[in-house]
Coordinates of C-alpha atoms in Angstrom, one line a residue:
M90 CA -17.1 13.8 -30.5
K91 CA -15.2 16.2 -28.9
R92 CA -11.5 16.7 -30.5
I93 CA -8.7 16.1 -27.9
T94 CA -5.6 18.1 -28.8
S95 CA -2.7 18.1 -26.6
S96 CA -3.1 21.4 -25.2
S97 CA -6.2 19.9 -24.0
L98 CA -4.1 17.4 -22.1
R99 CA -3.4 17.2 -18.7
R100 CA -0.1 15.3 -16.8
R101 CA -2.5 13.5 -15.3
D102 CA -5.2 13.1 -17.8
W103 CA -2.3 11.5 -20.3
L104 CA -1.3 8.9 -18.1
R105 CA -5.1 7.8 -17.1
M106 CA -4.4 7.2 -20.8
L107 CA -0.6 5.7 -21.2
G108 CA -2.4 3.3 -17.8
G109 CA 1.5 4.6 -16.7
T110 CA 2.9 2.4 -19.1
A111 CA 4.9 3.8 -21.8
G112 CA 8.1 5.3 -21.4
L113 CA 8.7 2.9 -18.6
A114 CA 8.7 -1.0 -19.9
A115 CA 12.1 -1.3 -19.0
L116 CA 11.8 -0.3 -15.0
G117 CA 8.1 -2.7 -15.1
G118 CA 5.8 -0.1 -16.2
V119 CA 5.5 2.6 -12.9
G120 CA 4.0 5.6 -13.7
S121 CA 4.9 9.3 -13.2
L122 CA 5.6 9.4 -9.1
L123 CA 4.8 12.0 -6.9
A124 CA 7.3 15.2 -5.5
P125 CA 8.9 12.9 -2.8
R126 CA 8.6 13.5 0.7
S127 CA 11.2 12.8 3.2
A128 CA 10.6 9.9 5.3
Q129 CA 10.7 10.7 8.6
A130 CA 11.3 8.5 11.4
G131 CA 8.5 8.9 13.8
D132 CA 6.3 9.1 11.2
Y133 CA 7.0 6.4 8.9
K134 CA 4.6 3.5 8.3
A135 CA 4.1 1.0 6.2
L136 CA 1.4 -1.9 5.2
V137 CA 2.3 -5.5 3.7
C138 CA -0.1 -7.8 2.2
I139 CA 0.7 -11.0 2.2
Y140 CA -1.7 -12.7 -0.3
L141 CA -1.5 -16.5 0.0
V142 CA -2.4 -16.9 -3.8
G143 CA -5.0 -20.3 -4.1
G144 CA -6.9 -19.8 -1.4
N145 CA -5.6 -21.0 2.2
D146 CA -7.6 -23.6 4.5
G147 CA -7.3 -20.9 7.1
Y148 CA -9.4 -23.6 8.9
N149 CA -7.0 -26.1 8.9
M150 CA -4.2 -23.0 9.9
M151 CA -6.1 -22.9 13.6
V152 CA -8.6 -24.6 15.0
P153 CA -10.9 -24.7 17.9
T154 CA -9.6 -26.8 21.1
D155 CA -13.0 -26.5 23.2
S156 CA -15.8 -28.2 23.1
R157 CA -16.1 -27.5 19.1
F158 CA -13.0 -29.6 18.1
A159 CA -15.4 -33.2 18.5
Q160 CA -17.5 -31.1 15.5
Y161 CA -14.3 -30.3 13.3
S162 CA -13.1 -33.5 14.0
Q163 CA -15.9 -35.0 13.0
A164 CA -16.5 -32.2 10.2
R165 CA -13.0 -32.3 8.6
S166 CA -12.3 -36.0 8.9
L167 CA -9.1 -37.6 7.5
L168 CA -8.5 -33.6 6.8
A169 CA -8.5 -32.9 10.9
L170 CA -5.6 -32.5 12.8
P171 CA -5.1 -34.3 16.0
K172 CA -5.7 -32.1 19.2
T173 CA -2.3 -33.0 20.5
S174 CA -1.0 -31.6 17.4
L175 CA -2.0 -28.1 18.0
L176 CA 0.3 -25.4 18.5
R177 CA -2.2 -23.7 21.3
L178 CA -2.7 -20.0 21.5
S179 CA -2.5 -19.2 25.3
G180 CA -5.1 -17.1 26.5
T181 CA -7.6 -18.6 23.5
D182 CA -9.9 -21.8 22.8
F183 CA -7.6 -21.8 19.7
G184 CA -4.0 -23.8 18.3
L185 CA -1.8 -23.2 15.3
H186 CA -1.7 -26.2 12.5
P187 CA 1.8 -27.7 14.1
S188 CA 3.6 -26.3 10.8
M189 CA 4.0 -22.8 12.4
K190 CA 5.6 -23.1 15.6
P191 CA 7.3 -19.7 14.0
L192 CA 4.4 -17.8 15.1
L193 CA 4.6 -19.0 18.6
P194 CA 7.1 -16.1 20.6
M195 CA 5.3 -13.1 17.8
W196 CA 1.7 -14.3 19.6
S197 CA 3.3 -14.4 22.7
A198 CA 5.2 -10.9 22.4
G199 CA 1.2 -10.0 21.6
H200 CA 2.0 -9.0 18.3
L201 CA 0.3 -11.5 16.5
A202 CA -4.1 -11.4 16.2
P203 CA -6.1 -14.1 13.5
I204 CA -8.9 -12.2 12.1
V205 CA -11.8 -15.1 12.3
N206 CA -14.2 -15.3 9.6
V207 CA -14.0 -12.7 7.3
G208 CA -14.6 -12.4 3.4
P209 CA -16.5 -10.4 0.5
L210 CA -19.6 -9.2 1.8
S211 CA -22.0 -6.8 -0.4
A212 CA -23.9 -6.1 3.5
P213 CA -24.0 -7.9 6.6
L214 CA -25.8 -11.2 5.9
T215 CA -27.5 -14.5 7.5
K216 CA -28.0 -17.6 6.2
A217 CA -32.0 -16.8 6.0
Q218 CA -30.9 -13.6 3.9
Y219 CA -28.3 -15.5 1.4
V220 CA -31.2 -18.5 0.9
A221 CA -33.7 -16.4 0.2
A222 CA -31.6 -13.4 -1.5
G223 CA -30.6 -16.0 -4.5
A224 CA -27.3 -16.1 -6.7
D225 CA -28.2 -12.8 -8.7
S226 CA -29.0 -10.2 -5.8
P227 CA -26.8 -8.1 -5.0
L228 CA -26.7 -8.8 -1.5
V229 CA -24.3 -11.6 -2.5
P230 CA -21.0 -11.2 -3.6
D231 CA -20.8 -11.8 -7.4
N232 CA -19.5 -15.4 -9.2
L233 CA -18.8 -17.0 -5.3
F234 CA -16.0 -19.8 -4.9
S235 CA -14.6 -18.3 -8.5
H236 CA -11.0 -17.7 -7.9
S237 CA -10.5 -14.8 -10.4
D238 CA -14.0 -12.9 -9.2
Q239 CA -12.6 -13.6 -5.3
Q240 CA -9.2 -12.7 -6.0
R241 CA -10.6 -9.5 -7.8
A242 CA -13.2 -9.4 -4.5
W243 CA -10.4 -9.3 -1.7
E244 CA -7.7 -6.9 -3.9
T245 CA -10.8 -4.6 -4.8
A246 CA -12.5 -4.7 -1.5
S247 CA -15.3 -4.6 -3.9
T248 CA -17.5 -7.4 -4.1
E249 CA -18.9 -5.9 -8.4
S250 CA -17.3 -8.6 -10.8
M251 CA -16.2 -5.4 -13.1
A252 CA -14.4 -3.7 -10.2
R253 CA -11.4 -2.2 -11.4
T254 CA -8.8 -0.4 -9.0
G255 CA -7.0 -2.1 -6.1
W256 CA -7.4 -1.3 -2.5
G257 CA -4.1 -0.8 -1.9
A258 CA -3.4 1.5 -4.8
R259 CA -7.1 3.4 -3.8
A260 CA -5.1 4.4 -0.7
T261 CA -2.3 5.6 -2.2
E262 CA -4.0 7.6 -4.7
T263 CA -6.0 8.6 -1.9
M264 CA -3.4 10.3 0.5
A265 CA -1.4 11.2 -2.1
T266 CA 2.1 8.8 -1.0
T267 CA 5.1 9.1 -3.1
Y268 CA 4.8 5.9 -4.7
P269 CA 1.6 3.9 -5.5
V270 CA 2.2 0.1 -4.3
I271 CA 5.6 -1.5 -4.2
S272 CA 5.7 -5.2 -5.3
L273 CA 7.8 -7.7 -4.8
G274 CA 5.3 -10.1 -6.0
G275 CA 4.3 -9.1 -9.3
N276 CA 1.2 -7.0 -10.9
S277 CA -2.1 -7.5 -8.8
R278 CA -5.0 -6.2 -8.8
F279 CA -4.2 -4.9 -5.5
G280 CA -1.7 -2.0 -7.1
T281 CA -3.7 -1.7 -9.7
G282 CA -4.7 2.7 -10.2
E283 CA -6.9 4.7 -11.7
T284 CA -3.4 6.2 -13.0
S285 CA 0.0 3.9 -12.7
P286 CA 0.3 0.0 -11.7
A287 CA 2.2 -1.1 -8.7
L288 CA 5.8 -0.6 -8.4
V289 CA 7.0 -4.3 -9.7
L290 CA 10.7 -4.6 -8.2
P291 CA 13.3 -7.7 -8.8
G292 CA 14.4 -10.0 -5.4
P293 CA 17.6 -9.8 -4.4
G294 CA 20.1 -9.2 -6.4
G295 CA 18.2 -8.3 -9.1
V296 CA 18.5 -6.0 -11.4
F297 CA 16.7 -2.9 -11.5
A298 CA 17.1 -0.3 -14.3
A299 CA 18.1 0.4 -17.7
A300 CA 20.3 -2.4 -19.6
G301 CA 23.7 -1.1 -19.4
L302 CA 22.7 2.7 -17.2
A303 CA 23.0 1.7 -13.9
P304 CA 25.3 3.8 -12.2
G305 CA 27.6 0.8 -11.7
D306 CA 27.4 0.3 -15.2
I307 CA 28.9 3.6 -16.6
A308 CA 32.4 3.1 -15.8
Y309 CA 34.5 4.2 -19.1
P310 CA 34.1 6.8 -21.9
A311 CA 31.6 5.3 -23.9
D312 CA 29.8 4.3 -21.7
Q313 CA 29.5 7.6 -20.1
K314 CA 29.0 8.9 -24.1
R315 CA 25.8 6.0 -24.7
K316 CA 24.1 7.1 -20.8
A317 CA 24.5 11.9 -21.7
A318 CA 23.2 10.7 -25.4
V319 CA 20.3 9.3 -23.3
D320 CA 20.2 12.4 -21.1
A321 CA 20.0 14.2 -23.9
L322 CA 16.8 12.7 -25.4
Y323 CA 14.9 12.8 -22.7
A324 CA 16.0 16.8 -21.4
P325 CA 13.9 18.5 -20.3
G326 CA 12.3 21.2 -23.2
Q327 CA 10.8 19.3 -25.5
K328 CA 9.2 20.3 -28.6
G329 CA 5.2 19.2 -27.9
E330 CA 2.8 18.9 -25.0
M331 CA 3.3 15.5 -25.1
T332 CA 6.7 14.8 -25.8
E333 CA 7.6 16.8 -22.9
I334 CA 5.2 14.4 -21.1
Y335 CA 6.4 11.2 -21.8
A336 CA 9.8 12.7 -21.7
S337 CA 9.6 13.4 -18.0
M338 CA 8.1 10.1 -17.4
Q339 CA 11.4 8.1 -18.6
R340 CA 12.9 11.1 -16.6
D341 CA 11.4 9.9 -13.6
A342 CA 12.2 6.5 -13.9
F343 CA 15.5 7.0 -14.7
E344 CA 15.7 8.9 -11.3
M345 CA 14.1 6.2 -9.7
S346 CA 16.5 3.4 -10.9
D347 CA 19.7 5.3 -10.1
R348 CA 18.6 5.6 -5.8
L349 CA 17.2 2.3 -6.3
A350 CA 19.2 0.6 -8.2
E351 CA 21.5 -0.8 -5.1
L352 CA 19.2 -0.5 -2.8
V353 CA 17.8 -3.5 -4.4
K354 CA 20.8 -5.0 -5.6
G355 CA 22.1 -6.2 -2.2
L356 CA 22.4 -9.3 -0.9
P357 CA 22.8 -11.1 2.3
G358 CA 26.4 -10.6 3.9
D359 CA 26.4 -6.9 1.3
N360 CA 28.1 -4.5 3.2
S361 CA 24.6 -2.4 2.4
V362 CA 22.7 -4.7 4.1
P363 CA 21.8 -4.3 8.3
A364 CA 23.0 -6.6 9.7
G365 CA 19.9 -7.0 12.0
I366 CA 18.2 -8.1 8.2
D367 CA 20.3 -11.5 7.9
K368 CA 20.3 -12.0 12.0
A369 CA 16.9 -12.4 11.5
F370 CA 16.4 -14.1 8.1
D371 CA 19.8 -16.2 8.9
P372 CA 17.1 -19.1 9.2
L373 CA 15.8 -18.9 5.6
I374 CA 19.9 -17.9 4.4
D375 CA 21.5 -20.6 2.4
G376 CA 24.6 -18.6 1.3
Q377 CA 23.7 -15.6 -0.3
T378 CA 20.7 -17.1 -1.5
L379 CA 16.8 -16.8 0.5
T380 CA 15.7 -20.7 0.3
T381 CA 11.8 -20.3 -0.4
S382 CA 9.9 -17.9 -2.1
L383 CA 8.2 -15.7 0.9
G384 CA 11.5 -15.4 2.6
S385 CA 13.2 -13.6 -0.3
Q386 CA 10.2 -11.4 -0.9
L387 CA 9.8 -10.4 2.8
Y388 CA 13.8 -9.8 3.0
Q389 CA 13.4 -7.6 0.1
I390 CA 11.0 -5.5 1.4
A391 CA 12.6 -5.1 5.0
K392 CA 15.7 -3.7 2.7
L393 CA 13.4 -1.4 1.5
I394 CA 12.0 -0.3 4.8
A395 CA 15.3 0.0 6.2
G396 CA 16.4 1.8 3.5
R397 CA 13.3 4.1 3.8
Q398 CA 15.3 7.5 3.2
Q399 CA 16.6 6.3 0.0
V400 CA 13.0 5.0 -0.9
Q401 CA 11.3 8.7 0.0
G402 CA 8.1 8.3 1.0
D403 CA 6.8 8.2 5.1
R404 CA 3.9 6.4 3.2
H405 CA 4.7 2.6 2.0
I406 CA 2.5 -0.3 0.8
Y407 CA 4.0 -3.5 0.0
F408 CA 2.6 -6.8 -1.6
A409 CA 4.1 -9.7 -1.0
S410 CA 2.9 -13.5 -2.6
L411 CA 2.7 -17.0 -2.3
G412 CA 0.9 -19.8 -4.5
G413 CA 0.6 -23.4 -3.9
F414 CA -3.1 -22.8 -1.9
D415 CA -5.4 -24.5 -4.6
T416 CA -5.3 -27.3 -2.2
H417 CA -8.1 -30.0 -4.4
A418 CA -5.8 -32.9 -4.2
N419 CA -3.0 -34.3 -2.0
Q420 CA -3.7 -31.1 0.3
I421 CA -2.3 -34.1 3.0
A422 CA 0.2 -36.9 2.8
N423 CA -0.5 -40.4 2.9
S424 CA -3.2 -40.1 5.8
D425 CA -1.1 -37.6 8.1
S426 CA -3.0 -34.3 8.5
T427 CA -0.2 -32.9 9.5
T428 CA 2.6 -33.5 7.0
G429 CA 1.9 -32.7 3.4
S430 CA 1.7 -29.4 0.9
H431 CA -0.5 -27.2 3.2
A432 CA 1.8 -27.9 6.1
D433 CA 4.8 -27.4 3.9
L434 CA 2.9 -23.7 2.5
L435 CA 2.2 -23.3 6.1
A436 CA 5.8 -23.4 7.7
Q437 CA 7.0 -21.0 4.5
V438 CA 4.9 -18.5 5.6
A439 CA 5.3 -18.8 9.7
S440 CA 9.2 -18.8 9.0
A441 CA 8.8 -16.0 6.2
M442 CA 6.6 -13.7 8.5
A443 CA 8.6 -14.6 12.2
C444 CA 11.6 -14.0 10.1
F445 CA 10.2 -10.4 8.6
H446 CA 9.3 -9.6 12.4
D447 CA 12.7 -10.3 13.9
A448 CA 13.9 -7.6 11.5
M449 CA 11.2 -5.0 12.0
V450 CA 12.4 -5.4 15.6
N451 CA 15.9 -5.6 14.5
L452 CA 15.4 -2.2 13.2
G453 CA 13.8 -1.0 16.0
L454 CA 10.0 -0.2 13.3
N455 CA 8.5 -3.4 14.5
K456 CA 5.5 -0.2 16.0
Q457 CA 5.4 1.2 12.3
V458 CA 5.5 -1.9 10.1
T459 CA 1.5 -4.1 10.1
A460 CA 1.6 -7.0 7.8
F461 CA -1.2 -9.5 7.0
T462 CA -3.1 -11.7 4.8
S463 CA -5.2 -12.2 1.9
S464 CA -6.4 -15.3 0.5
D465 CA -8.7 -15.9 -2.6
F466 CA -11.0 -17.7 -0.5
G467 CA -11.5 -20.3 2.4
R468 CA -11.7 -24.1 1.8
T469 CA -15.1 -26.4 2.3
F470 CA -14.9 -28.1 5.7
L471 CA -16.4 -31.7 4.7
P472 CA -12.9 -33.2 2.2
N473 CA -13.5 -34.1 -0.7
N474 CA -12.1 -37.4 -2.4
S475 CA -9.0 -36.2 -3.2
S476 CA -7.5 -35.8 0.3
G477 CA -7.5 -32.0 -0.4
S478 CA -11.1 -28.9 0.0
D479 CA -13.0 -26.8 -2.8
H480 CA -13.0 -23.2 -3.2
A481 CA -15.3 -21.6 0.1
W482 CA -15.9 -17.9 1.4
G483 CA -15.3 -16.9 5.0
N484 CA -11.5 -17.5 5.9
I485 CA -9.0 -16.9 8.8
Q486 CA -6.1 -14.3 8.4
L487 CA -3.5 -13.6 10.1
V488 CA -1.8 -9.9 11.4
C489 CA 1.3 -9.3 12.9
G490 CA 3.3 -6.1 13.9
G491 CA 4.1 -3.6 17.1
S492 CA 0.9 -1.6 16.7
V493 CA -1.3 -5.3 16.6
K494 CA -3.8 -5.6 20.0
G495 CA -2.4 -9.2 19.7
G496 CA -2.0 -12.3 21.6
A497 CA -6.3 -12.5 20.9
T498 CA -8.5 -13.8 18.2
Y499 CA -11.0 -11.8 16.1
G500 CA -14.2 -11.9 15.1
E501 CA -17.0 -14.9 15.5
Y502 CA -16.0 -17.9 14.3
P503 CA -18.5 -20.2 12.5
T504 CA -20.0 -23.0 13.9
P505 CA -18.8 -26.2 13.0
V506 CA -20.8 -27.9 11.6
L507 CA -22.5 -29.1 8.1
G508 CA -25.4 -27.1 6.8
G509 CA -24.9 -25.3 10.5
P510 CA -26.3 -22.0 10.3
D511 CA -23.7 -20.2 9.0
D512 CA -23.1 -22.9 5.9
V513 CA -24.5 -21.6 3.1
G514 CA -26.0 -25.6 2.3
V515 CA -29.6 -26.1 2.1
E516 CA -29.7 -29.6 0.5
E517 CA -27.8 -32.6 1.4
W518 CA -25.2 -32.0 -1.5
E519 CA -24.7 -28.2 -0.4
K520 CA -23.4 -29.4 2.5
Q521 CA -19.7 -28.9 2.3
G522 CA -18.8 -26.5 5.1
R523 CA -19.1 -22.8 3.3
W524 CA -18.9 -20.0 5.8
I525 CA -20.5 -16.8 5.6
P526 CA -18.3 -13.9 6.4
T527 CA -19.5 -12.5 9.4
A528 CA -17.0 -9.8 9.1
S529 CA -16.0 -7.8 5.8
V530 CA -12.7 -7.4 3.0
D531 CA -14.1 -3.9 3.6
Q532 CA -13.9 -3.7 8.1
Y533 CA -10.9 -6.2 7.3
A534 CA -9.3 -3.0 5.4
S535 CA -10.6 -0.3 6.8
T536 CA -9.1 -1.2 10.5
L537 CA -5.4 -1.3 8.8
L538 CA -6.3 1.8 6.6
K539 CA -6.9 3.5 9.9
W540 CA -4.3 2.5 11.7
F541 CA -1.5 3.4 8.9
G542 CA -2.9 7.7 8.8
S543 CA -6.1 7.3 6.4
T544 CA -8.8 9.7 7.3
G545 CA -11.9 9.0 8.0
P546 CA -13.4 10.9 4.3
Q547 CA -10.3 9.0 3.0
I548 CA -11.4 5.9 3.7
D549 CA -15.4 6.3 3.0
A550 CA -13.5 7.2 -0.6
I551 CA -10.9 4.0 -0.5
L552 CA -13.2 1.4 0.7
P553 CA -17.1 3.2 -0.9
N554 CA -18.5 -0.2 0.4
L555 CA -17.5 0.5 4.1
S556 CA -21.2 2.4 4.9
V557 CA -23.0 -0.5 4.9
F558 CA -21.5 -2.0 7.7
P559 CA -22.0 -1.3 11.4
D560 CA -18.7 -1.6 12.6
R561 CA -16.1 0.8 10.7
T562 CA -13.5 -1.4 11.9
L563 CA -12.4 -4.7 14.0
G564 CA -11.0 -3.5 16.5
F565 CA -7.1 -5.4 16.2
M566 CA -5.3 -1.9 16.1
L567 CA -3.3 -0.1 18.6
P568 CA -5.2 3.6 18.1
A569 CA -3.1 5.4 15.1

C-alpha cells in the first residue's frame, strides 16, 4: 500500500479525509471555502429547497375538480375533502387544500406551479414493466416506501441505496459556487458533498461564532488579548503542510463568522433587517419572534439573500425543512377532513412560502429566487384504519418565484382508481393507490438547475441518471 506523506496531500485531499468537519466544529462543520465572488445584482440567483419530512400527502394538497373528483372522493373516503372547500386554481381543473389560501395571490400572479406525480425513478416505468420487473430489478428504486431510503433518493437524485452525496451539494461543487449548500434546517443528505457538508446556520437571534470571539464580544482589553492569542495560534506560516492546512481552515471559519455573525443575529424590528422583509413576514411575527418553524427558517434565508453582498457569491442554494408529515394516524380531526394535523402543516407551509415570496417581491429579487418543495414520497390514496395514510411513491410538489411559469400545473395526474393503471397494486391487498411517478426527481432537479445557470455538461455531472429520460426538463421555469 502506498504510504501517505504530508507532502503528497493536496488541500482538497486533506479536506476529503477530514470530511470537512475538523477545525470547524464550533461553526457547524463547513469545509474550506473557495475564493468568494461578489454578488452582482443582475446575475444573482438562489434556489431554496423546502423539505417536508415524513411524506406529504400531496394528493390531498391538490385535488381534481372535474369528473375525476368522484373517483377521488370514493377512493379517499374519510380523507376526501369536500368539493366546496377546495380553493380553485383558476384556469385548471384542480383546487388546493382549504388551509393553503395564502398561496392564491401567488397563483394569480403566475408565480406558483404544482408539479404532478414526480418521484424517484431509475428509468421511465409503466405498471406492466413494474410488475414484470419485480422488487429486485434495477428498474425499481431501492427499498421503495422506506422513509430513510426514499429521503435519500429525493435528496441525492439517485435510486441507489448507497448514494452518498446530495444533488444540491453536487451542484455547488460542480459549479464551484462560493458556498456549499446553506442550511437553516439542519444537516441533510441534500447538502452533503464530496469535500464538505452544508453550512448549517442558526435561526434569527442565533450566535454564529466561537464563544466570546464574535466581533461584538471583543470590547475589553482581556477580550482583545484572547482574540489576539487565537489569531496567533492559527496565523499563516505554520510548521508542516498539514498544520498549515488545518490553520487555514480555522482562519476561513473565523473570517466567515466575523462577516456573517451580525447578519445571522438580526431579529424582526432590528435596524439591520430590511423593512420589506419584516413587512412581508408580519403575519408570522409576534414581537421579535417568528411564530412557526418554517417561517423562521425562510425569514433567515430572506435576510441572507438581502445581505448577499455580505454573504458573498452570486449563486446560493438554501435548505429548509419541516417535520410531521408522516401522517399514519389522525391526519384529520373529528371526521372533518378539512382540519387536523395535515391541515395545520399545510397552513404552515402556505403561510411561510407566501411570506417569503412577498419578501422577495419587496426586495426586487423575485425573479432571481426560486423556492421548491421536496418530500419522502406521497401517501396512499386509500386511508388506513387510523384516520391516516401510509407510505406511497409519486407525489405533487410546489415551485414558486418570479421566474416560474406559474398559473398552470405540470405533469400527468394519475388515474385515481385503486388498482388502476398507475397504482403499483395487483393483488387486492396491494390496491392502495401508490402511484408510479411519471416524472423523475432527475427531471425536476434538472429544470431547476438549468434556470440556476448550470450548463448541460454540469447538469449531466450533477444528475448522471438524467440521460435515460427522454425529456431533460419539465418546462415549469422561464428561460434562464
